[in-house]
Coordinates of C-alpha atoms in Angstrom, one line a residue:
X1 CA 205.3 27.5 -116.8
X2 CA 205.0 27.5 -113.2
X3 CA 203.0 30.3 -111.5
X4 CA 205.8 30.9 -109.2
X5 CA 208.7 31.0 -111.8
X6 CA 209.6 34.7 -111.7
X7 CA 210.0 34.1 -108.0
X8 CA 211.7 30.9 -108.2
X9 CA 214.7 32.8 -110.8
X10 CA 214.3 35.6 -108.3
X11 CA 215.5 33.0 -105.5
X12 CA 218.3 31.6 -107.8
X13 CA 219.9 35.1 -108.5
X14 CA 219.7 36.3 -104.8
X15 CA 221.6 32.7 -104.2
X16 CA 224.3 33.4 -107.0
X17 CA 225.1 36.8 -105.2
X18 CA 225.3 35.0 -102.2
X19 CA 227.4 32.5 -103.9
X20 CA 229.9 35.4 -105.2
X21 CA 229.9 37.2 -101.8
X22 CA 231.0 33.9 -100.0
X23 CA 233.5 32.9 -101.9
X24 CA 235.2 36.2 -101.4
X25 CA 234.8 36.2 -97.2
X26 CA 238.7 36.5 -96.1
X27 CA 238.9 38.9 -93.2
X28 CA 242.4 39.3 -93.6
X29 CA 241.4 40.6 -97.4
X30 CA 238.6 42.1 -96.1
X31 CA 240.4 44.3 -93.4
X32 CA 242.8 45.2 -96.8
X33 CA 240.3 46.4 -99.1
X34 CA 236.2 45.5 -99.4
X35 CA 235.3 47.4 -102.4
X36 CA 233.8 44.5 -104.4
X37 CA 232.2 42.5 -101.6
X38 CA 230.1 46.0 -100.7
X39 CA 229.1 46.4 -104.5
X40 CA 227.8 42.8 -104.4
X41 CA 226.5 43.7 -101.0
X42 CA 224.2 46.3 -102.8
X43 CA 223.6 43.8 -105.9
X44 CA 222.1 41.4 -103.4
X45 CA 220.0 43.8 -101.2
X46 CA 218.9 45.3 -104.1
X47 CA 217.6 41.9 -105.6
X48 CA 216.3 41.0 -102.2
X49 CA 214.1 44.5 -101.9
X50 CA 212.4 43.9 -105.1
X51 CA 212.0 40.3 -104.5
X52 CA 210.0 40.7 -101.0
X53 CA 208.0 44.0 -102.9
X54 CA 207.3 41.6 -105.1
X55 CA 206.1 39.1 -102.7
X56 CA 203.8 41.8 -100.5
X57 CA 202.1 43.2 -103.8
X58 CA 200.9 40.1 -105.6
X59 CA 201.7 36.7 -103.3
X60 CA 200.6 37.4 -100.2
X61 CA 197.6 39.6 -101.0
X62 CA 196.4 36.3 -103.6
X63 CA 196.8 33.8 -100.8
X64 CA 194.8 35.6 -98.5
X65 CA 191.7 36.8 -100.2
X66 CA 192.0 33.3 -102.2
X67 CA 189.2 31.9 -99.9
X68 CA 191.5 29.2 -98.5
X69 CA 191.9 28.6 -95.0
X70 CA 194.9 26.8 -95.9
X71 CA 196.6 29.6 -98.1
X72 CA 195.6 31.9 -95.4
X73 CA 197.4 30.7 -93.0
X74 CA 200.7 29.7 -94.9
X75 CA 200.3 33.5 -96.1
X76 CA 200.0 34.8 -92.8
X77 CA 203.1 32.3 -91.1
X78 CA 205.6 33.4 -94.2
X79 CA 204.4 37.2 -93.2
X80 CA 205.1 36.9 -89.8
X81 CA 208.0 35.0 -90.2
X82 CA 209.5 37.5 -92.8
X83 CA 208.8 40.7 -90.5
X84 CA 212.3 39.4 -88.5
X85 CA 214.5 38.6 -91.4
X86 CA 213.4 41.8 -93.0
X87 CA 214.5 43.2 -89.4
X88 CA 217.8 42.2 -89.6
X89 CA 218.5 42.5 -93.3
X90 CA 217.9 46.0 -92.2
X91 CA 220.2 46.4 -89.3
X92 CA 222.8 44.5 -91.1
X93 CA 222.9 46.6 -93.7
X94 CA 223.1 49.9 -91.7
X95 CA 226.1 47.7 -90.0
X96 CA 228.0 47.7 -92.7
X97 CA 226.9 51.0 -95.3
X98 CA 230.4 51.5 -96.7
X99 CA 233.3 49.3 -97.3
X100 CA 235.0 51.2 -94.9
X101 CA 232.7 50.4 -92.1
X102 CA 233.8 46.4 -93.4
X103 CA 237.4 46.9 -93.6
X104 CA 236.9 48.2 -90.0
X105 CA 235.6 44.8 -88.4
X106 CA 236.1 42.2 -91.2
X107 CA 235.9 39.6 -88.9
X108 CA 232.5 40.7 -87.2
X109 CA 231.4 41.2 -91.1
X110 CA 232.3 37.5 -92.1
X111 CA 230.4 35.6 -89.0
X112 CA 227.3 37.9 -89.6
X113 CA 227.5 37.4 -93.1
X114 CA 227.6 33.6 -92.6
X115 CA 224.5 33.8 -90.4
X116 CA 222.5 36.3 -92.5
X117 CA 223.4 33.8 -95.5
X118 CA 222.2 30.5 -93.8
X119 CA 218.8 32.3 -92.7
X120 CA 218.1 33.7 -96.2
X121 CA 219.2 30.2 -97.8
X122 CA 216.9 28.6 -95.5
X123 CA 213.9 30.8 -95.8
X124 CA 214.4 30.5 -99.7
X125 CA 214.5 26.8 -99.6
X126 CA 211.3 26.8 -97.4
X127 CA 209.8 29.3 -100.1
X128 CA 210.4 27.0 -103.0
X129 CA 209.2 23.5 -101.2
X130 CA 206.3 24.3 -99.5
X131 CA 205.1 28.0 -100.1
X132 CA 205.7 28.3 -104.1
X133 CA 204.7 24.7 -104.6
X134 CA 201.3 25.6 -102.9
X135 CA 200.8 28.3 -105.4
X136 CA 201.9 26.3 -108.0
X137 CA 199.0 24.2 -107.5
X138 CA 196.5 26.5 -106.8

Protein backbone atom coordinates (compact mmCIF):
# COMPACT_ATOMS: atom_id res chain seq x y z
CA UNK A 1 0.00 0.00 0.00
CA UNK A 2 1.00 3.35 -0.94
CA UNK A 3 2.14 5.82 1.85
CA UNK A 4 -0.17 8.37 0.53
CA UNK A 5 -3.43 6.13 0.16
CA UNK A 6 -5.61 7.61 2.92
CA UNK A 7 -4.92 10.87 1.14
CA UNK A 8 -5.37 9.65 -2.21
CA UNK A 9 -9.28 8.07 -1.06
CA UNK A 10 -9.48 11.38 0.77
CA UNK A 11 -9.03 13.10 -2.85
CA UNK A 12 -11.54 10.70 -4.50
CA UNK A 13 -14.36 11.38 -1.98
CA UNK A 14 -13.91 15.25 -1.99
CA UNK A 15 -14.21 14.63 -6.02
CA UNK A 16 -17.47 12.47 -5.72
CA UNK A 17 -19.07 15.31 -3.69
CA UNK A 18 -18.03 17.60 -6.17
CA UNK A 19 -19.36 15.18 -8.68
CA UNK A 20 -22.96 15.16 -6.88
CA UNK A 21 -22.90 19.02 -6.36
CA UNK A 22 -22.31 19.56 -10.15
CA UNK A 23 -24.55 17.63 -11.46
CA UNK A 24 -27.21 19.35 -9.50
CA UNK A 25 -26.07 23.22 -10.57
CA UNK A 26 -29.49 24.61 -12.31
CA UNK A 27 -29.93 28.17 -11.16
CA UNK A 28 -33.30 28.19 -12.17
CA UNK A 29 -33.66 24.98 -9.50
CA UNK A 30 -31.47 26.56 -7.43
CA UNK A 31 -33.34 29.94 -7.10
CA UNK A 32 -36.53 27.27 -6.29
CA UNK A 33 -35.19 25.34 -3.58
CA UNK A 34 -31.23 24.49 -2.55
CA UNK A 35 -31.74 22.27 0.35
CA UNK A 36 -29.68 19.31 -0.91
CA UNK A 37 -26.92 21.15 -2.78
CA UNK A 38 -26.11 23.14 0.87
CA UNK A 39 -26.13 19.64 2.66
CA UNK A 40 -23.60 18.33 0.11
CA UNK A 41 -22.04 21.73 0.46
CA UNK A 42 -21.35 20.88 4.17
CA UNK A 43 -20.45 17.08 3.22
CA UNK A 44 -17.70 18.50 1.01
CA UNK A 45 -16.31 21.20 3.34
CA UNK A 46 -16.37 18.94 5.90
CA UNK A 47 -14.28 16.29 3.97
CA UNK A 48 -12.03 19.03 2.75
CA UNK A 49 -11.34 20.45 6.58
CA UNK A 50 -10.18 17.17 7.73
CA UNK A 51 -8.40 16.45 4.61
CA UNK A 52 -6.03 19.68 4.78
CA UNK A 53 -5.76 18.94 8.98
CA UNK A 54 -4.75 15.99 7.86
CA UNK A 55 -2.21 17.29 5.54
CA UNK A 56 -0.67 20.18 8.16
CA UNK A 57 -0.38 17.45 11.02
CA UNK A 58 1.48 14.65 9.41
CA UNK A 59 2.51 15.60 5.45
CA UNK A 60 3.88 18.70 5.57
CA UNK A 61 5.64 18.49 9.06
CA UNK A 62 7.37 14.88 7.47
CA UNK A 63 8.54 16.66 4.27
CA UNK A 64 10.13 19.31 6.01
CA UNK A 65 12.16 17.87 8.81
CA UNK A 66 12.81 14.85 6.31
CA UNK A 67 16.30 16.32 5.54
CA UNK A 68 15.52 16.79 1.86
CA UNK A 69 16.08 19.89 0.16
CA UNK A 70 13.86 18.68 -2.42
CA UNK A 71 10.88 17.68 0.04
CA UNK A 72 11.47 20.89 1.60
CA UNK A 73 10.71 22.89 -0.91
CA UNK A 74 7.74 20.93 -2.54
CA UNK A 75 6.41 21.11 1.21
CA UNK A 76 6.88 24.67 1.50
CA UNK A 77 5.30 25.58 -2.45
CA UNK A 78 2.03 23.26 -1.65
CA UNK A 79 1.88 25.39 1.86
CA UNK A 80 2.08 28.53 0.25
CA UNK A 81 0.12 27.62 -2.45
CA UNK A 82 -2.70 26.17 -0.20
CA UNK A 83 -2.88 29.40 2.23
CA UNK A 84 -5.14 31.08 -0.98
CA UNK A 85 -7.35 28.19 -1.67
CA UNK A 86 -7.93 27.73 1.98
CA UNK A 87 -8.72 31.71 1.67
CA UNK A 88 -11.37 31.39 -0.58
CA UNK A 89 -12.85 28.03 0.51
CA UNK A 90 -13.38 30.32 3.45
CA UNK A 91 -14.98 33.23 1.96
CA UNK A 92 -17.00 31.08 -0.20
CA UNK A 93 -18.45 29.38 2.26
CA UNK A 94 -19.45 32.37 4.46
CA UNK A 95 -21.05 33.42 0.82
CA UNK A 96 -23.27 30.98 0.82
CA UNK A 97 -23.99 29.73 4.89
CA UNK A 98 -27.63 28.78 4.27
CA UNK A 99 -29.62 27.63 1.36
CA UNK A 100 -31.41 30.62 1.57
CA UNK A 101 -28.36 32.80 1.00
CA UNK A 102 -28.16 30.29 -2.55
CA UNK A 103 -31.65 30.56 -3.50
CA UNK A 104 -31.02 34.27 -3.23
CA UNK A 105 -28.17 34.52 -6.10
CA UNK A 106 -28.30 31.02 -7.70
CA UNK A 107 -26.61 32.28 -10.51
CA UNK A 108 -23.61 34.05 -8.65
CA UNK A 109 -23.58 30.47 -6.62
CA UNK A 110 -23.28 28.29 -9.90
CA UNK A 111 -20.14 30.43 -11.70
CA UNK A 112 -18.39 30.42 -8.21
CA UNK A 113 -19.04 27.00 -7.64
CA UNK A 114 -17.61 26.15 -11.12
CA UNK A 115 -14.49 28.16 -10.32
CA UNK A 116 -14.02 26.89 -6.69
CA UNK A 117 -14.50 23.24 -8.43
CA UNK A 118 -11.83 23.63 -11.18
CA UNK A 119 -9.19 25.07 -8.62
CA UNK A 120 -9.79 22.20 -6.03
CA UNK A 121 -9.78 19.63 -9.01
CA UNK A 122 -6.65 21.02 -10.15
CA UNK A 123 -4.83 21.35 -6.86
CA UNK A 124 -5.97 17.59 -6.27
CA UNK A 125 -4.60 16.38 -9.47
CA UNK A 126 -1.29 18.31 -8.79
CA UNK A 127 -1.38 16.50 -5.20
CA UNK A 128 -1.71 13.11 -6.59
CA UNK A 129 1.04 13.42 -9.64
CA UNK A 130 3.75 15.09 -8.17
CA UNK A 131 3.38 15.75 -4.38
CA UNK A 132 1.89 12.21 -3.22
CA UNK A 133 4.01 10.40 -5.69
CA UNK A 134 7.13 12.09 -4.01
CA UNK A 135 6.04 10.66 -0.71
CA UNK A 136 5.24 7.56 -2.16
CA UNK A 137 8.77 7.11 -2.88
CA UNK A 138 10.34 8.43 -0.10
Amino acid sequence: MRKTESYRRQHDDLLQVAGEISRKLDAQKLSRDATEVRSLLSKLLGKLNVHLAAEDRALYPRLLNAGDPQAKSLAEKYISDMGGIAQTVKSYSQKWPSPVAIQKDAPSFVSETKSLFGALSKRIERENNELYNYVDKM
